[in-house]
Amino acid sequence: LPTNEGEMVEEKPVKTTEVEENEDDEDIIEPTPNSNEMEVTLYFANRAYIESGDESLEKLIPERKMVQYGDISLEETIVRELMKGPESDELNTVIPSNVELIGVEVADGTAFVNFSSEGLYGSSMQEEFTISQIVNSLVELEGIERVQFLVDGQKVETLMGHIEITEPFEP
């Protein structure tokens, strides 16, 4: 390229290309999966209580579990783990398998658990345990004091037709 004085200055496109290639390489090498691990307390139904209805038995029993999260929030991971069920044979999840979780958001100490209305049905016992398992498990986390259930992103009267859910639940 000619300069003001008419001298020729050698252009070095190779260096520019190398820099761009390095930047591209960094983009490929650098990303690491967003993954964290934490031991949490999950509350499940006592299988003996479910089978016998014996009111002298504990209804919910805690189970400690290491969970991995990152692509989805810890709160959403907890609800999904509750839906999967416990590791212990003495425990059971009573969250109906047909229930679909849309997501979990947290704001001002409230976890908003959002379910799809499609497939959201069950007995009064299933509804009671679904609410209890989720509320007790989420309020174990620092910063969560209550749980508000939503259906398709909206506050509704009941989750499955039996228990009023218009206000947040506290343990």
PDB file of C-alpha atoms in Angstrom:
ATOM      1  CA  LEU A   1       0.000   0.000   0.000  1.00  0.00           C
ATOM      2  CA  PRO A   2       1.384   3.442  -0.813  1.00  0.00           C
ATOM      3  CA  THR A   3       1.920   5.796   2.148  1.00  0.00           C
ATOM      4  CA  ASN A   4       1.843   9.629   2.071  1.00  0.00           C
ATOM      5  CA  GLU A   5       5.455   9.670   0.957  1.00  0.00           C
ATOM      6  CA  GLY A   6       4.778   7.133  -1.772  1.00  0.00           C
ATOM      7  CA  GLU A   7       6.663   4.303  -0.038  1.00  0.00           C
ATOM      8  CA  MET A   8       5.259   0.819  -0.259  1.00  0.00           C
ATOM      9  CA  VAL A   9       4.310  -0.827   3.018  1.00  0.00           C
ATOM     10  CA  GLU A  10       4.006  -4.574   3.025  1.00  0.00           C
ATOM     11  CA  GLU A  11       0.576  -5.881   4.064  1.00  0.00           C
ATOM     12  CA  LYS A  12       0.576  -8.919   6.314  1.00  0.00           C
ATOM     13  CA  PRO A  13      -2.820 -10.619   5.953  1.00  0.00           C
ATOM     14  CA  VAL A  14      -1.428 -13.877   7.366  1.00  0.00           C
ATOM     15  CA  LYS A  15      -1.043 -12.347  10.826  1.00  0.00           C
ATOM     16  CA  THR A  16      -4.634 -11.052  10.785  1.00  0.00           C
ATOM     17  CA  THR A  17      -5.861 -14.456   9.697  1.00  0.00           C
ATOM     18  CA  GLU A  18      -3.848 -16.161  12.446  1.00  0.00           C
ATOM     19  CA  VAL A  19      -5.339 -13.848  15.078  1.00  0.00           C
ATOM     20  CA  GLU A  20      -8.844 -14.544  13.825  1.00  0.00           C
ATOM     21  CA  GLU A  21      -8.120 -18.280  13.826  1.00  0.00           C
ATOM     22  CA  ASN A  22      -6.826 -18.062  17.389  1.00  0.00           C
ATOM     23  CA  GLU A  23      -9.965 -16.242  18.481  1.00  0.00           C
ATOM     24  CA  ASP A  24     -12.070 -18.912  16.776  1.00  0.00           C
ATOM     25  CA  ASP A  25     -10.032 -21.664  18.424  1.00  0.00           C
ATOM     26  CA  GLU A  26     -10.594 -20.056  21.818  1.00  0.00           C
ATOM     27  CA  ASP A  27     -14.341 -19.984  21.181  1.00  0.00           C
ATOM     28  CA  ILE A  28     -14.256 -23.705  20.473  1.00  0.00           C
ATOM     29  CA  ILE A  29     -11.963 -24.693  23.330  1.00  0.00           C
ATOM     30  CA  GLU A  30     -13.141 -22.353  26.088  1.00  0.00           C
ATOM     31  CA  PRO A  31     -16.821 -23.199  26.704  1.00  0.00           C
ATOM     32  CA  THR A  32     -17.239 -25.484  29.677  1.00  0.00           C
ATOM     33  CA  PRO A  33     -20.558 -27.047  30.619  1.00  0.00           C
ATOM     34  CA  ASN A  34     -22.355 -25.084  33.290  1.00  0.00           C
ATOM     35  CA  SER A  35     -22.556 -27.814  35.921  1.00  0.00           C
ATOM     36  CA  ASN A  36     -22.646 -27.676  39.693  1.00  0.00           C
ATOM     37  CA  GLU A  37     -23.168 -30.369  42.284  1.00  0.00           C
ATOM     38  CA  MET A  38     -24.850 -30.017  45.649  1.00  0.00           C
ATOM     39  CA  GLU A  39     -26.267 -32.279  48.329  1.00  0.00           C
ATOM     40  CA  VAL A  40     -29.935 -31.466  48.883  1.00  0.00           C
ATOM     41  CA  THR A  41     -32.739 -32.751  51.084  1.00  0.00           C
ATOM     42  CA  LEU A  42     -35.674 -34.168  49.160  1.00  0.00           C
ATOM     43  CA  TYR A  43     -38.921 -35.075  50.916  1.00  0.00           C
ATOM     44  CA  PHE A  44     -40.719 -38.205  49.817  1.00  0.00           C
ATOM     45  CA  ALA A  45     -43.835 -40.014  50.978  1.00  0.00           C
ATOM     46  CA  ASN A  46     -43.357 -42.757  53.549  1.00  0.00           C
ATOM     47  CA  ARG A  47     -44.356 -45.930  51.658  1.00  0.00           C
ATOM     48  CA  ALA A  48     -45.624 -47.544  54.904  1.00  0.00           C
ATOM     49  CA  TYR A  49     -47.962 -44.580  55.496  1.00  0.00           C
ATOM     50  CA  ILE A  50     -49.250 -44.669  51.896  1.00  0.00           C
ATOM     51  CA  GLU A  51     -49.948 -48.411  52.089  1.00  0.00           C
ATOM     52  CA  SER A  52     -51.491 -48.467  55.583  1.00  0.00           C
ATOM     53  CA  GLY A  53     -52.928 -44.988  56.125  1.00  0.00           C
ATOM     54  CA  ASP A  54     -51.625 -45.306  59.699  1.00  0.00           C
ATOM     55  CA  GLU A  55     -51.730 -41.734  61.047  1.00  0.00           C
ATOM     56  CA  SER A  56     -49.075 -42.581  63.671  1.00  0.00           C
ATOM     57  CA  LEU A  57     -46.479 -42.873  60.903  1.00  0.00           C
ATOM     58  CA  GLU A  58     -44.529 -39.964  59.436  1.00  0.00           C
ATOM     59  CA  LYS A  59     -46.084 -38.877  56.119  1.00  0.00           C
ATOM     60  CA  LEU A  60     -42.913 -37.345  54.649  1.00  0.00           C
ATOM     61  CA  ILE A  61     -39.369 -38.555  55.172  1.00  0.00           C
ATOM     62  CA  PRO A  62     -36.264 -36.643  54.033  1.00  0.00           C
ATOM     63  CA  GLU A  63     -33.673 -38.238  51.755  1.00  0.00           C
ATOM     64  CA  ARG A  64     -30.263 -36.629  51.141  1.00  0.00           C
ATOM     65  CA  LYS A  65     -29.087 -36.739  47.539  1.00  0.00           C
ATOM     66  CA  MET A  66     -26.270 -35.284  45.453  1.00  0.00           C
ATOM     67  CA  VAL A  67     -27.765 -33.512  42.452  1.00  0.00           C
ATOM     68  CA  GLN A  68     -26.146 -31.931  39.423  1.00  0.00           C
ATOM     69  CA  TYR A  69     -27.578 -28.736  38.018  1.00  0.00           C
ATOM     70  CA  GLY A  70     -26.490 -25.896  35.784  1.00  0.00           C
ATOM     71  CA  ASP A  71     -28.445 -26.055  32.550  1.00  0.00           C
ATOM     72  CA  ILE A  72     -31.538 -25.680  34.739  1.00  0.00           C
ATOM     73  CA  SER A  73     -31.739 -24.030  38.153  1.00  0.00           C
ATOM     74  CA  LEU A  74     -31.142 -25.912  41.392  1.00  0.00           C
ATOM     75  CA  GLU A  75     -34.802 -25.319  42.311  1.00  0.00           C
ATOM     76  CA  GLU A  76     -36.049 -26.859  39.079  1.00  0.00           C
ATOM     77  CA  THR A  77     -33.584 -29.743  39.458  1.00  0.00           C
ATOM     78  CA  ILE A  78     -35.029 -30.461  42.912  1.00  0.00           C
ATOM     79  CA  VAL A  79     -38.606 -30.617  41.614  1.00  0.00           C
ATOM     80  CA  ARG A  80     -37.526 -32.869  38.730  1.00  0.00           C
ATOM     81  CA  GLU A  81     -35.701 -35.171  41.194  1.00  0.00           C
ATOM     82  CA  LEU A  82     -38.871 -35.353  43.309  1.00  0.00           C
ATOM     83  CA  MET A  83     -40.824 -36.336  40.198  1.00  0.00           C
ATOM     84  CA  LYS A  84     -38.277 -39.094  39.403  1.00  0.00           C
ATOM     85  CA  GLY A  85     -38.631 -40.601  42.853  1.00  0.00           C
ATOM     86  CA  PRO A  86     -36.439 -41.634  45.774  1.00  0.00           C
ATOM     87  CA  GLU A  87     -33.477 -43.992  45.929  1.00  0.00           C
ATOM     88  CA  SER A  88     -34.856 -45.777  49.017  1.00  0.00           C
ATOM     89  CA  ASP A  89     -37.478 -48.516  48.605  1.00  0.00           C
ATOM     90  CA  GLU A  90     -39.105 -47.356  51.845  1.00  0.00           C
ATOM     91  CA  LEU A  91     -40.020 -44.032  50.239  1.00  0.00           C
ATOM     92  CA  ASN A  92     -42.214 -43.106  47.299  1.00  0.00           C
ATOM     93  CA  THR A  93     -43.026 -40.064  45.239  1.00  0.00           C
ATOM     94  CA  VAL A  94     -46.751 -39.410  45.012  1.00  0.00           C
ATOM     95  CA  ILE A  95     -46.355 -36.779  42.304  1.00  0.00           C
ATOM     96  CA  PRO A  96     -48.386 -38.227  39.402  1.00  0.00           C
ATOM     97  CA  SER A  97     -46.234 -39.386  36.474  1.00  0.00           C
ATOM     98  CA  ASN A  98     -48.537 -37.540  34.049  1.00  0.00           C
ATOM     99  CA  VAL A  99     -47.642 -34.119  35.548  1.00  0.00           C
ATOM    100  CA  GLU A 100     -45.423 -31.919  33.357  1.00  0.00           C
ATOM    101  CA  LEU A 101     -43.166 -29.292  34.944  1.00  0.00           C
ATOM    102  CA  ILE A 102     -42.729 -26.133  32.857  1.00  0.00           C
ATOM    103  CA  GLY A 103     -40.167 -24.561  35.168  1.00  0.00           C
ATOM    104  CA  VAL A 104     -39.278 -23.032  38.534  1.00  0.00           C
ATOM    105  CA  GLU A 105     -38.425 -19.356  39.069  1.00  0.00           C
ATOM    106  CA  VAL A 106     -37.429 -17.656  42.331  1.00  0.00           C
ATOM    107  CA  ALA A 107     -38.192 -14.061  43.324  1.00  0.00           C
ATOM    108  CA  ASP A 108     -38.174 -12.357  46.728  1.00  0.00           C
ATOM    109  CA  GLY A 109     -38.014 -15.596  48.723  1.00  0.00           C
ATOM    110  CA  THR A 110     -40.802 -17.260  46.738  1.00  0.00           C
ATOM    111  CA  ALA A 111     -40.255 -20.228  44.430  1.00  0.00           C
ATOM    112  CA  PHE A 112     -42.814 -20.216  41.620  1.00  0.00           C
ATOM    113  CA  VAL A 113     -43.406 -23.811  40.501  1.00  0.00           C
ATOM    114  CA  ASN A 114     -45.101 -23.787  37.109  1.00  0.00           C
ATOM    115  CA  PHE A 115     -46.893 -26.912  35.853  1.00  0.00           C
ATOM    116  CA  SER A 116     -48.595 -27.497  32.521  1.00  0.00           C
ATOM    117  CA  SER A 117     -52.369 -27.950  32.790  1.00  0.00           C
ATOM    118  CA  GLU A 118     -52.133 -30.878  30.400  1.00  0.00           C
ATOM    119  CA  GLY A 119     -52.071 -34.123  32.383  1.00  0.00           C
ATOM    120  CA  LEU A 120     -52.469 -32.283  35.687  1.00  0.00           C
ATOM    121  CA  TYR A 121     -54.912 -34.469  37.566  1.00  0.00           C
ATOM    122  CA  GLY A 122     -54.835 -36.809  40.535  1.00  0.00           C
ATOM    123  CA  SER A 123     -56.483 -37.760  43.785  1.00  0.00           C
ATOM    124  CA  SER A 124     -56.640 -35.474  46.809  1.00  0.00           C
ATOM    125  CA  MET A 125     -53.843 -37.559  48.375  1.00  0.00           C
ATOM    126  CA  GLN A 126     -51.679 -37.121  45.269  1.00  0.00           C
ATOM    127  CA  GLU A 127     -52.321 -33.381  45.291  1.00  0.00           C
ATOM    128  CA  GLU A 128     -51.552 -33.077  49.002  1.00  0.00           C
ATOM    129  CA  PHE A 129     -48.294 -35.028  48.695  1.00  0.00           C
ATOM    130  CA  THR A 130     -47.263 -33.233  45.479  1.00  0.00           C
ATOM    131  CA  ILE A 131     -47.595 -29.899  47.293  1.00  0.00           C
ATOM    132  CA  SER A 132     -45.975 -31.150  50.532  1.00  0.00           C
ATOM    133  CA  GLN A 133     -43.031 -32.864  48.835  1.00  0.00           C
ATOM    134  CA  ILE A 134     -42.224 -29.781  46.736  1.00  0.00           C
ATOM    135  CA  VAL A 135     -42.751 -27.159  49.463  1.00  0.00           C
ATOM    136  CA  ASN A 136     -40.740 -29.033  52.104  1.00  0.00           C
ATOM    137  CA  SER A 137     -37.888 -29.750  49.694  1.00  0.00           C
ATOM    138  CA  LEU A 138     -37.610 -26.215  48.249  1.00  0.00           C
ATOM    139  CA  VAL A 139     -37.756 -24.334  51.567  1.00  0.00           C
ATOM    140  CA  GLU A 140     -34.678 -26.309  52.648  1.00  0.00           C
ATOM    141  CA  LEU A 141     -32.749 -24.023  50.283  1.00  0.00           C
ATOM    142  CA  GLU A 142     -31.347 -20.767  51.570  1.00  0.00           C
ATOM    143  CA  GLY A 143     -33.401 -17.819  50.340  1.00  0.00           C
ATOM    144  CA  ILE A 144     -36.647 -19.734  49.746  1.00  0.00           C
ATOM    145  CA  GLU A 145     -39.324 -19.132  52.345  1.00  0.00           C
ATOM    146  CA  ARG A 146     -42.482 -20.095  50.431  1.00  0.00           C
ATOM    147  CA  VAL A 147     -43.717 -21.799  47.285  1.00  0.00           C
ATOM    148  CA  GLN A 148     -46.368 -20.507  44.883  1.00  0.00           C
ATOM    149  CA  PHE A 149     -47.824 -23.020  42.450  1.00  0.00           C
ATOM    150  CA  LEU A 150     -48.784 -21.875  38.950  1.00  0.00           C
ATOM    151  CA  VAL A 151     -50.556 -23.672  36.119  1.00  0.00           C
ATOM    152  CA  ASP A 152     -49.554 -22.573  32.620  1.00  0.00           C
ATOM    153  CA  GLY A 153     -47.902 -19.525  34.217  1.00  0.00           C
ATOM    154  CA  GLN A 154     -51.072 -18.370  35.997  1.00  0.00           C
ATOM    155  CA  LYS A 155     -52.335 -18.450  39.574  1.00  0.00           C
ATOM    156  CA  VAL A 156     -55.277 -20.858  39.722  1.00  0.00           C
ATOM    157  CA  GLU A 157     -57.625 -22.076  42.455  1.00  0.00           C
ATOM    158  CA  THR A 158     -56.331 -25.652  42.678  1.00  0.00           C
ATOM    159  CA  LEU A 159     -53.561 -27.817  41.305  1.00  0.00           C
ATOM    160  CA  MET A 160     -55.618 -31.001  40.789  1.00  0.00           C
ATOM    161  CA  GLY A 161     -59.058 -29.907  41.970  1.00  0.00           C
ATOM    162  CA  HIS A 162     -58.807 -30.496  45.726  1.00  0.00           C
ATOM    163  CA  ILE A 163     -56.520 -28.033  47.551  1.00  0.00           C
ATOM    164  CA  GLU A 164     -56.598 -24.248  47.202  1.00  0.00           C
ATOM    165  CA  ILE A 165     -53.284 -22.905  45.840  1.00  0.00           C
ATOM    166  CA  THR A 166     -54.107 -19.218  45.307  1.00  0.00           C
ATOM    167  CA  GLU A 167     -51.612 -18.181  48.027  1.00  0.00           C
ATOM    168  CA  PRO A 168     -47.992 -19.316  48.535  1.00  0.00           C
ATOM    169  CA  PHE A 169     -47.343 -22.278  50.840  1.00  0.00           C
ATOM    170  CA  GLU A 170     -44.953 -22.072  53.778  1.00  0.00           C
ATOM    171  CA  PRO A 171     -43.676 -25.101  55.680  1.00  0.00           C
TER     172      PRO A 171
END
